[in-house]
XYZ file of C-alpha atoms in Angstrom:
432
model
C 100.895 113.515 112.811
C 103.000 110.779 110.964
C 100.770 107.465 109.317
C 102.189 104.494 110.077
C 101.598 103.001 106.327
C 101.488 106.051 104.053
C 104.221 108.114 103.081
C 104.320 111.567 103.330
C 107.195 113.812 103.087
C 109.153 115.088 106.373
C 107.661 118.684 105.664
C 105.844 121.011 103.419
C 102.946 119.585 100.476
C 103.428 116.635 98.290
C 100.773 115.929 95.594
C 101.256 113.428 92.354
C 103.371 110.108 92.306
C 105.676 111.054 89.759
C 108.463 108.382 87.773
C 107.318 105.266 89.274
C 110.212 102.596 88.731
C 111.413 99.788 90.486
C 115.204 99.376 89.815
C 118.443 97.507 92.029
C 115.862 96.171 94.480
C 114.049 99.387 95.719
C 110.754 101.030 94.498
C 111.478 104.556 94.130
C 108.661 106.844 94.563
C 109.057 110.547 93.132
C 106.603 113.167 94.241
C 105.089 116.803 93.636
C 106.752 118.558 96.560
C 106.816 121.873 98.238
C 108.921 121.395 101.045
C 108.947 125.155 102.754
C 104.964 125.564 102.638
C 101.550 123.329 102.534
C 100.411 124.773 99.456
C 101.300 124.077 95.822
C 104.239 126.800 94.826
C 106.802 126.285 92.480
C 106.747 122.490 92.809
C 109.650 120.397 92.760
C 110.505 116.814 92.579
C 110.767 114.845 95.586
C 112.185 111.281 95.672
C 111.764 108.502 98.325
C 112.410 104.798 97.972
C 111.669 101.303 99.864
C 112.599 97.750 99.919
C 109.576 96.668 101.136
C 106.880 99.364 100.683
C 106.039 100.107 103.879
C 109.205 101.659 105.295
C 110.345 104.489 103.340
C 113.680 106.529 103.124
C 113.219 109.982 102.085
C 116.439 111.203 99.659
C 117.274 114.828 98.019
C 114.999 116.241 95.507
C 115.439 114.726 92.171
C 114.340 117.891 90.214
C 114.066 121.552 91.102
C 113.327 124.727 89.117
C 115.807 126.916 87.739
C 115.670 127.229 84.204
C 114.464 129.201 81.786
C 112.064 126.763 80.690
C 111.216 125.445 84.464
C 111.679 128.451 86.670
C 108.165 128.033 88.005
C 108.157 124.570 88.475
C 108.535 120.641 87.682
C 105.422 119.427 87.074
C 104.223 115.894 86.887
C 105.817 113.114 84.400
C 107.159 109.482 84.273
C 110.612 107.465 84.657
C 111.791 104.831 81.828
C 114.713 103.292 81.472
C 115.823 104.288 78.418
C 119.293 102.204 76.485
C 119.898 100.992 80.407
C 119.738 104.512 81.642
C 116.504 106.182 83.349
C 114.853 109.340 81.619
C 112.265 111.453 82.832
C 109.839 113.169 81.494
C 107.790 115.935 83.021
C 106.443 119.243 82.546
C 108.348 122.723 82.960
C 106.331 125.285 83.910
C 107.477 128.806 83.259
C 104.485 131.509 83.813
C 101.422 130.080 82.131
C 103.818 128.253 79.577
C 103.710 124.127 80.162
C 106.139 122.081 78.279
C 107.364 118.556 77.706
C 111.112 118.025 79.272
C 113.111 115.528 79.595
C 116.160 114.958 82.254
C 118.760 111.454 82.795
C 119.478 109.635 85.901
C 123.500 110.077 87.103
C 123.802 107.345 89.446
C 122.081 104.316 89.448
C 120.423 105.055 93.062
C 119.001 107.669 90.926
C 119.828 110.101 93.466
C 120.984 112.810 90.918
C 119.798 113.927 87.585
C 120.855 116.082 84.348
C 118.129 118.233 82.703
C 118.330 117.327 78.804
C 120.324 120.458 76.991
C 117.650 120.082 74.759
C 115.041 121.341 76.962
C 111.610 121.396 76.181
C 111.873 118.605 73.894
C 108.591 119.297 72.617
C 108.650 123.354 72.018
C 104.777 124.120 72.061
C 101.607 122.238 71.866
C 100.767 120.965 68.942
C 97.183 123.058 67.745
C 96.535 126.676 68.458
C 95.192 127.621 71.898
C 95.422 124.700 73.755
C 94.062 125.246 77.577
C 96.294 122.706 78.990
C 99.036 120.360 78.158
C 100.836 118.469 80.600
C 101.891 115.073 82.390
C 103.274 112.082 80.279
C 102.961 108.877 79.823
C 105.012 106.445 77.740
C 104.921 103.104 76.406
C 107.681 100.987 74.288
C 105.420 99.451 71.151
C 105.785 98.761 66.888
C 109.968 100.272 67.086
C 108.783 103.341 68.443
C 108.664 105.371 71.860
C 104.325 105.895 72.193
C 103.782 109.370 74.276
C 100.300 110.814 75.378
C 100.449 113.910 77.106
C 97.069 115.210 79.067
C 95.567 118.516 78.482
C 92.442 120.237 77.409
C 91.320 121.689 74.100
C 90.036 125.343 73.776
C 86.485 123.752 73.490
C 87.497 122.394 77.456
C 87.798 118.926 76.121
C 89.712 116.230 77.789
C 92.175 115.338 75.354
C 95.029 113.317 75.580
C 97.938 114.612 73.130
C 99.917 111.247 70.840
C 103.212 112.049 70.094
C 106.290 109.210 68.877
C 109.872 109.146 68.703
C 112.906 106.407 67.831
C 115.369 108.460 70.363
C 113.124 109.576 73.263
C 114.746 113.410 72.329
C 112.679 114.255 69.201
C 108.893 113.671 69.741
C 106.428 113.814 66.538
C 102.582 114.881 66.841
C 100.456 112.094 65.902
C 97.345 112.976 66.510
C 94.431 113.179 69.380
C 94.710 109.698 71.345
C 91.523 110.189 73.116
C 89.214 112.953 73.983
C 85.600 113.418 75.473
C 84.004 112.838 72.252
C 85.563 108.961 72.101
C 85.433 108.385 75.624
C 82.854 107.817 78.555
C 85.356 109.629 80.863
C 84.096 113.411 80.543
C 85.795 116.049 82.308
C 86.526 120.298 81.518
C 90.307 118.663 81.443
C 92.487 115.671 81.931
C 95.728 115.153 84.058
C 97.698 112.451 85.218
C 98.091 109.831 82.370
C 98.706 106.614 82.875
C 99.389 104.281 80.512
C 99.297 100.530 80.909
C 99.666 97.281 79.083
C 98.384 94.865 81.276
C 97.053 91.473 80.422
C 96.497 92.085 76.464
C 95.149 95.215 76.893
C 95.735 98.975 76.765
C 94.628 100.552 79.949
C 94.517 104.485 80.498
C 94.335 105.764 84.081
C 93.238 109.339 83.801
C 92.361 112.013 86.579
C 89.781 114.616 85.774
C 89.075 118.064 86.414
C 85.252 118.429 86.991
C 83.531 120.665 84.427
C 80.658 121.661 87.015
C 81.652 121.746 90.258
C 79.784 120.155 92.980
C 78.043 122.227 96.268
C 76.140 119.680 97.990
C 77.378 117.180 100.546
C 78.846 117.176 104.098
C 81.905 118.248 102.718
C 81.526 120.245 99.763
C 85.199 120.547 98.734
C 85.789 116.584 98.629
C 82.593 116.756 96.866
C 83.922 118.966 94.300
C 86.978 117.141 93.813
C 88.242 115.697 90.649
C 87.467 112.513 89.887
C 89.596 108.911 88.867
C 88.842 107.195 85.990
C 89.993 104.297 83.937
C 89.215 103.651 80.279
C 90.067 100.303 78.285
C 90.362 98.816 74.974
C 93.631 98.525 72.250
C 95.585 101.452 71.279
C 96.759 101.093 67.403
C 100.155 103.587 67.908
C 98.038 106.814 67.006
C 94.276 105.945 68.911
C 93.068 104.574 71.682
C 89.707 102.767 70.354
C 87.957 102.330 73.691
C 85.828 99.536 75.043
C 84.884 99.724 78.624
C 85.320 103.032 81.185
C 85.080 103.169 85.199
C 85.716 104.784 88.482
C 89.261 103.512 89.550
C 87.950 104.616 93.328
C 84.334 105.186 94.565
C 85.920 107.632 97.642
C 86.377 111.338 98.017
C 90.182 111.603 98.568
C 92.504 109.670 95.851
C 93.867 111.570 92.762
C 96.715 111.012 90.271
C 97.631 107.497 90.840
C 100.793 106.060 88.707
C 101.834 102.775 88.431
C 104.267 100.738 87.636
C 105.818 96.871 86.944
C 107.591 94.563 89.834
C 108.132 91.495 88.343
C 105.122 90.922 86.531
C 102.694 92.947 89.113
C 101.610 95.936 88.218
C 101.995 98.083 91.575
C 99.922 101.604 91.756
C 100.383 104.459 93.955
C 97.826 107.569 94.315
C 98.027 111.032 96.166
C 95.331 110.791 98.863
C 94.379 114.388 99.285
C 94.363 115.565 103.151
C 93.843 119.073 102.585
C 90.376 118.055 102.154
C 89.668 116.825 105.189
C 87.751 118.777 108.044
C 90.740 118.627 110.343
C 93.529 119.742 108.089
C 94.341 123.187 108.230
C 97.010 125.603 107.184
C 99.561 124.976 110.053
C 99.776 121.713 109.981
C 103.574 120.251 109.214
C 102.219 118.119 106.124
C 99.716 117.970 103.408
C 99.091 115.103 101.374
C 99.945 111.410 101.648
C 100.495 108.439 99.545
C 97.779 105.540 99.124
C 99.242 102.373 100.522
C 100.359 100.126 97.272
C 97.905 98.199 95.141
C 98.123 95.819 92.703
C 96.045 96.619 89.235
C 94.195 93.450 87.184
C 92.632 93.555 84.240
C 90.086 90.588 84.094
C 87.847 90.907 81.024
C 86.973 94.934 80.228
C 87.319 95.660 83.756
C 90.214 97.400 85.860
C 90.082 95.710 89.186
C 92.576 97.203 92.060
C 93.444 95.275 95.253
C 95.967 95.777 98.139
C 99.324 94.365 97.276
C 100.286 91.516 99.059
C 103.500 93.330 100.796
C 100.929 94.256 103.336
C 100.716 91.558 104.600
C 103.861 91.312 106.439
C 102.716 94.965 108.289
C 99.889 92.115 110.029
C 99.570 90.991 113.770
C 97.381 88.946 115.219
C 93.770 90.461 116.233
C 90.185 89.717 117.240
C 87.517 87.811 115.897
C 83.646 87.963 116.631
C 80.021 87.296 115.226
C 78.122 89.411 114.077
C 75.538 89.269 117.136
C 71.559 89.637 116.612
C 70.259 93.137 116.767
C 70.327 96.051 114.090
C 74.032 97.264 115.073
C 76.803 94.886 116.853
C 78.914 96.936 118.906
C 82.742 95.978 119.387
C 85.432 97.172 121.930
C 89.064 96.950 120.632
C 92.443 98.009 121.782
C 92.623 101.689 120.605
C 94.891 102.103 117.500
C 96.146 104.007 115.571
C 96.197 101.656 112.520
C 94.439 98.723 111.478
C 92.885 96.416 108.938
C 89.294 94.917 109.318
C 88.139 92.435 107.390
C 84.422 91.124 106.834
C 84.000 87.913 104.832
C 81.655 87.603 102.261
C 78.782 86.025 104.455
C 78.940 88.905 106.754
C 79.388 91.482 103.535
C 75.350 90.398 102.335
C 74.457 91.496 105.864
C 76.311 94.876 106.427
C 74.845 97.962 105.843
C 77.627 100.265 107.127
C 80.757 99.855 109.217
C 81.519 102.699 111.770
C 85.137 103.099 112.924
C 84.721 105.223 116.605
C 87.724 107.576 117.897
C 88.046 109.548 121.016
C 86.543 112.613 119.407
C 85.132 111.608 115.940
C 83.829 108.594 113.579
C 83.975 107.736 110.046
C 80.909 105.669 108.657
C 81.563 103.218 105.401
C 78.829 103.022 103.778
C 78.832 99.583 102.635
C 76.095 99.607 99.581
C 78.973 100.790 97.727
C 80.820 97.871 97.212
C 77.366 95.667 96.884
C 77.837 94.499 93.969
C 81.527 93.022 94.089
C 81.968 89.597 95.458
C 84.196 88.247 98.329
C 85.148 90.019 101.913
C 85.585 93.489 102.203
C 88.936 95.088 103.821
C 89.466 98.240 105.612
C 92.703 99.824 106.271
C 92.809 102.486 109.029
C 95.899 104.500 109.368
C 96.053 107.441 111.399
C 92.506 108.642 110.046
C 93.318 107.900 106.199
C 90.982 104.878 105.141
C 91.005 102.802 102.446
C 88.224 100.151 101.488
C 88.546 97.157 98.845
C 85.848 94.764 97.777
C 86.107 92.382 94.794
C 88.573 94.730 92.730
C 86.869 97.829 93.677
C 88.101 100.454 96.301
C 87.449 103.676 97.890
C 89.380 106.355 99.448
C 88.545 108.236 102.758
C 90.100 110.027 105.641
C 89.211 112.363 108.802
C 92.560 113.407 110.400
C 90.279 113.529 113.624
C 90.545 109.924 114.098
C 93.902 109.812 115.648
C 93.337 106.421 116.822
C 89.654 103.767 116.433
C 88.873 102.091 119.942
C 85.529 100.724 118.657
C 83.453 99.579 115.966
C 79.829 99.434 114.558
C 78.374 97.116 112.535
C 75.037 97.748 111.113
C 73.555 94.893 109.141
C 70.120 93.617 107.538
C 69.700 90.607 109.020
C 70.403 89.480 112.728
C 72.468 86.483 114.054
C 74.601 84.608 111.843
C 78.106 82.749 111.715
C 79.617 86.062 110.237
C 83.204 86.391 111.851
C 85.166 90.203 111.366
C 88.430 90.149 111.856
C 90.864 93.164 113.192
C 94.279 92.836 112.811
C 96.697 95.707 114.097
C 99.374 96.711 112.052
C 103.271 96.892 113.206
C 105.972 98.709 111.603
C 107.706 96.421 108.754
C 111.492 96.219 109.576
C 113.575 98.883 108.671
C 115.196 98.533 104.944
């Protein structure tokens, strides 16, 4: 079943945002993709692009295996234009061997790429024994191209890899960037780098492999799951010298976000991870879809995250009622599919928990999450994918059972009140 807001691919499993870039008007969003089976196997990459980001065109895969150095897949990485041309780099995987490639945009619809004759630019990892070493992220800074490539050490540490170059080509080992032992952000290994420079400061979104997993819980997998973390503070070329460390989301279901600049927003996307959820299963058409766009802040030594204001043109017109007195308020709505709710902040110091009802299932927010954040809280419901932002923080969610919400419960602390919630359906943006 297709989500009105998210993207997913037409068939098969999609994982990371890969090569975020917005270029000639469109965001183009590349993607882990395995278009024949909904598992991970021999992963490719898969390219999609919008006007508007909510309406998106699916094109031909950007990258697929074949070489030597790649026959077992393309593995994550990042776009940059590079001398008015976009590069990417991502990881070839060939058996248990992962290495740094690089490949150049044709066209400028970036419809078509050349792998780099070059290939791996970066031959082996750069100390002996190194578990992992993969996904890049890259920044312009001091005359030089700044790299930092994820992996673990043979001690399991999460370690992020600095390498530098003048051409982009020929990368140079500079040193450990970051690890467990300089970081709050622990982990048995890191993926997904993200590297940002964002409002004076160097900001590092990182997703982490758990080093003990987790078997408690309703639903023990998403319990297990890696986690998303962001770590702050000013990066001198060869270290990143840490200040402040946090959750990027307090839910169950987002991994690997990337972002990315538009105009002088920085737009993130994340892989929201539906083979998780109790419904999903192994025959469904699709697994995986993308988080709807968000817009990253730095404010202080704090990463805040909030929806980006293109959704707002997905809004129409909804209801609007008090909380009434009572423990829970009770509220019929026309059954949808999608939806955003919205509690302002009087009605946020009441709530306890928010329960969105479907024909066959519910989904309870649990609102003493988001406590201690200021302003209204938002809810986006989209085809049983939910997403929840409060005051820069948000959380990620989903039960594919909740094919549509027809109702909602509000529990709260205190009774009566001049708290108005508001529920706005969503409509499909115009096509591109």
């Amino acid at each position: 079943m297709k989500s009105t807001l998210h993207f997913s691919p037409g068939s098969g499993w999609m994982n990371d945002p890969n090569g975020l870039i917005y270029r000639g008007g469109r965001h183009h969003l590349f993607f882990q993709h395995e278009p024949s089976a909904t598992s991970p196997h021999r992963l490719r990459w898969g390219h999609a692009s919008s006007a508007d980001l909510i309406t998106w065109q699916e094109h031909p895969p950007a990258l697929i295996p074949g070489e030597t150095y790649d026959r077992d897949g393309c593995w994550s990485g990042c776009a940059v234009e590079v001398d008015g041309r976009v590069a990417i780099l991502y990881t070839g995987i060939r058996g248990t061997e992962q290495r740094p490639c690089l490949a150049w945009a044709d066209d400028e619809d970036l419809l078509s790429f050349t792998k780099d004759q070059d290939n791996p630019v970066i031959p082996s990892p750069p100390l002996p024994n190194v578990v992992d070493f993969r996904d890049h992220t890259v920044v312009r800074s001091g005359g030089y191209w700044q790299q930092r490539i994820a992996g673990a050490t043979p001690e399991g540490k999460g370690t992020l890899f600095g390498y530098r170059s003048l051409d982009f080509r020929r990368w140079r080992f500079t040193g450990i960037a970051l690890d467990t032992t300089t970081s709050a952000i622990s982990g048995g290994a890191w993926e997904c780098p993200d590297w940002i420079r964002l409002h004076g400061a160097d900001v590092m979104l990182l997703s982490v492999i758990a080093e003990q997993p987790v078997t408690s819980g309703t639903d023990a997998a998403a319990a297990a799951a890696p986690e998303v973390w962001w770590s702050l503070g000013g990066d001198d070329g060869e270290r990143m010298h840490e200040r402040a460390a946090g959750p990027l989301d307090v839910g169950d279901r987002l991994y690997a976000p990337q972002s990315y600049w538009v105009g002088g927003r920085r737009i993130m996307l994340g892989w929201v991870r539906t083979h998780l959820d109790p419904a999903w299963h192994a025959g469904a058409e699709t697994a995986g879809v993308m988080s709807l766009p968000r817009e990253l802040v730095v404010h202080g030594d704090d990463v805040l995250v909030f929806p980006a204001m293109e959704l707002r043109a997905a809004r129409m017109a909804g209801q609007q009622f008090p909380l009434s007195h009572g423990a829970t308020t009770r509220v019929s709505l026309t059954p949808s599919s999608a939806g955003e709710l919205e509690a302002d902040a009087d009605a946020c110091q009441r709530l306890s928990s928010i329960t969105l009802l479907g024909s066959t299932s519910q989904l309870n927010i649990n609102c003493s999450r988001f406590a201690q954040r200021s302003g209204p809280l938002t809810i986006f419901y989209d085809r049983g994918v939910v997403e929840v932002f409060r005051g820069g923080l948000a959380g990620t969610w989903s039960d594919l059972r909740l094919d549509n919400v027809h109702a909602l419960e509000l529990a709260h602390y205190s009774t009566g009140g001049g708290c108005v919630v508001h529920w706005r359906l969503q409509a499909s943006a115009p096509p591109p």
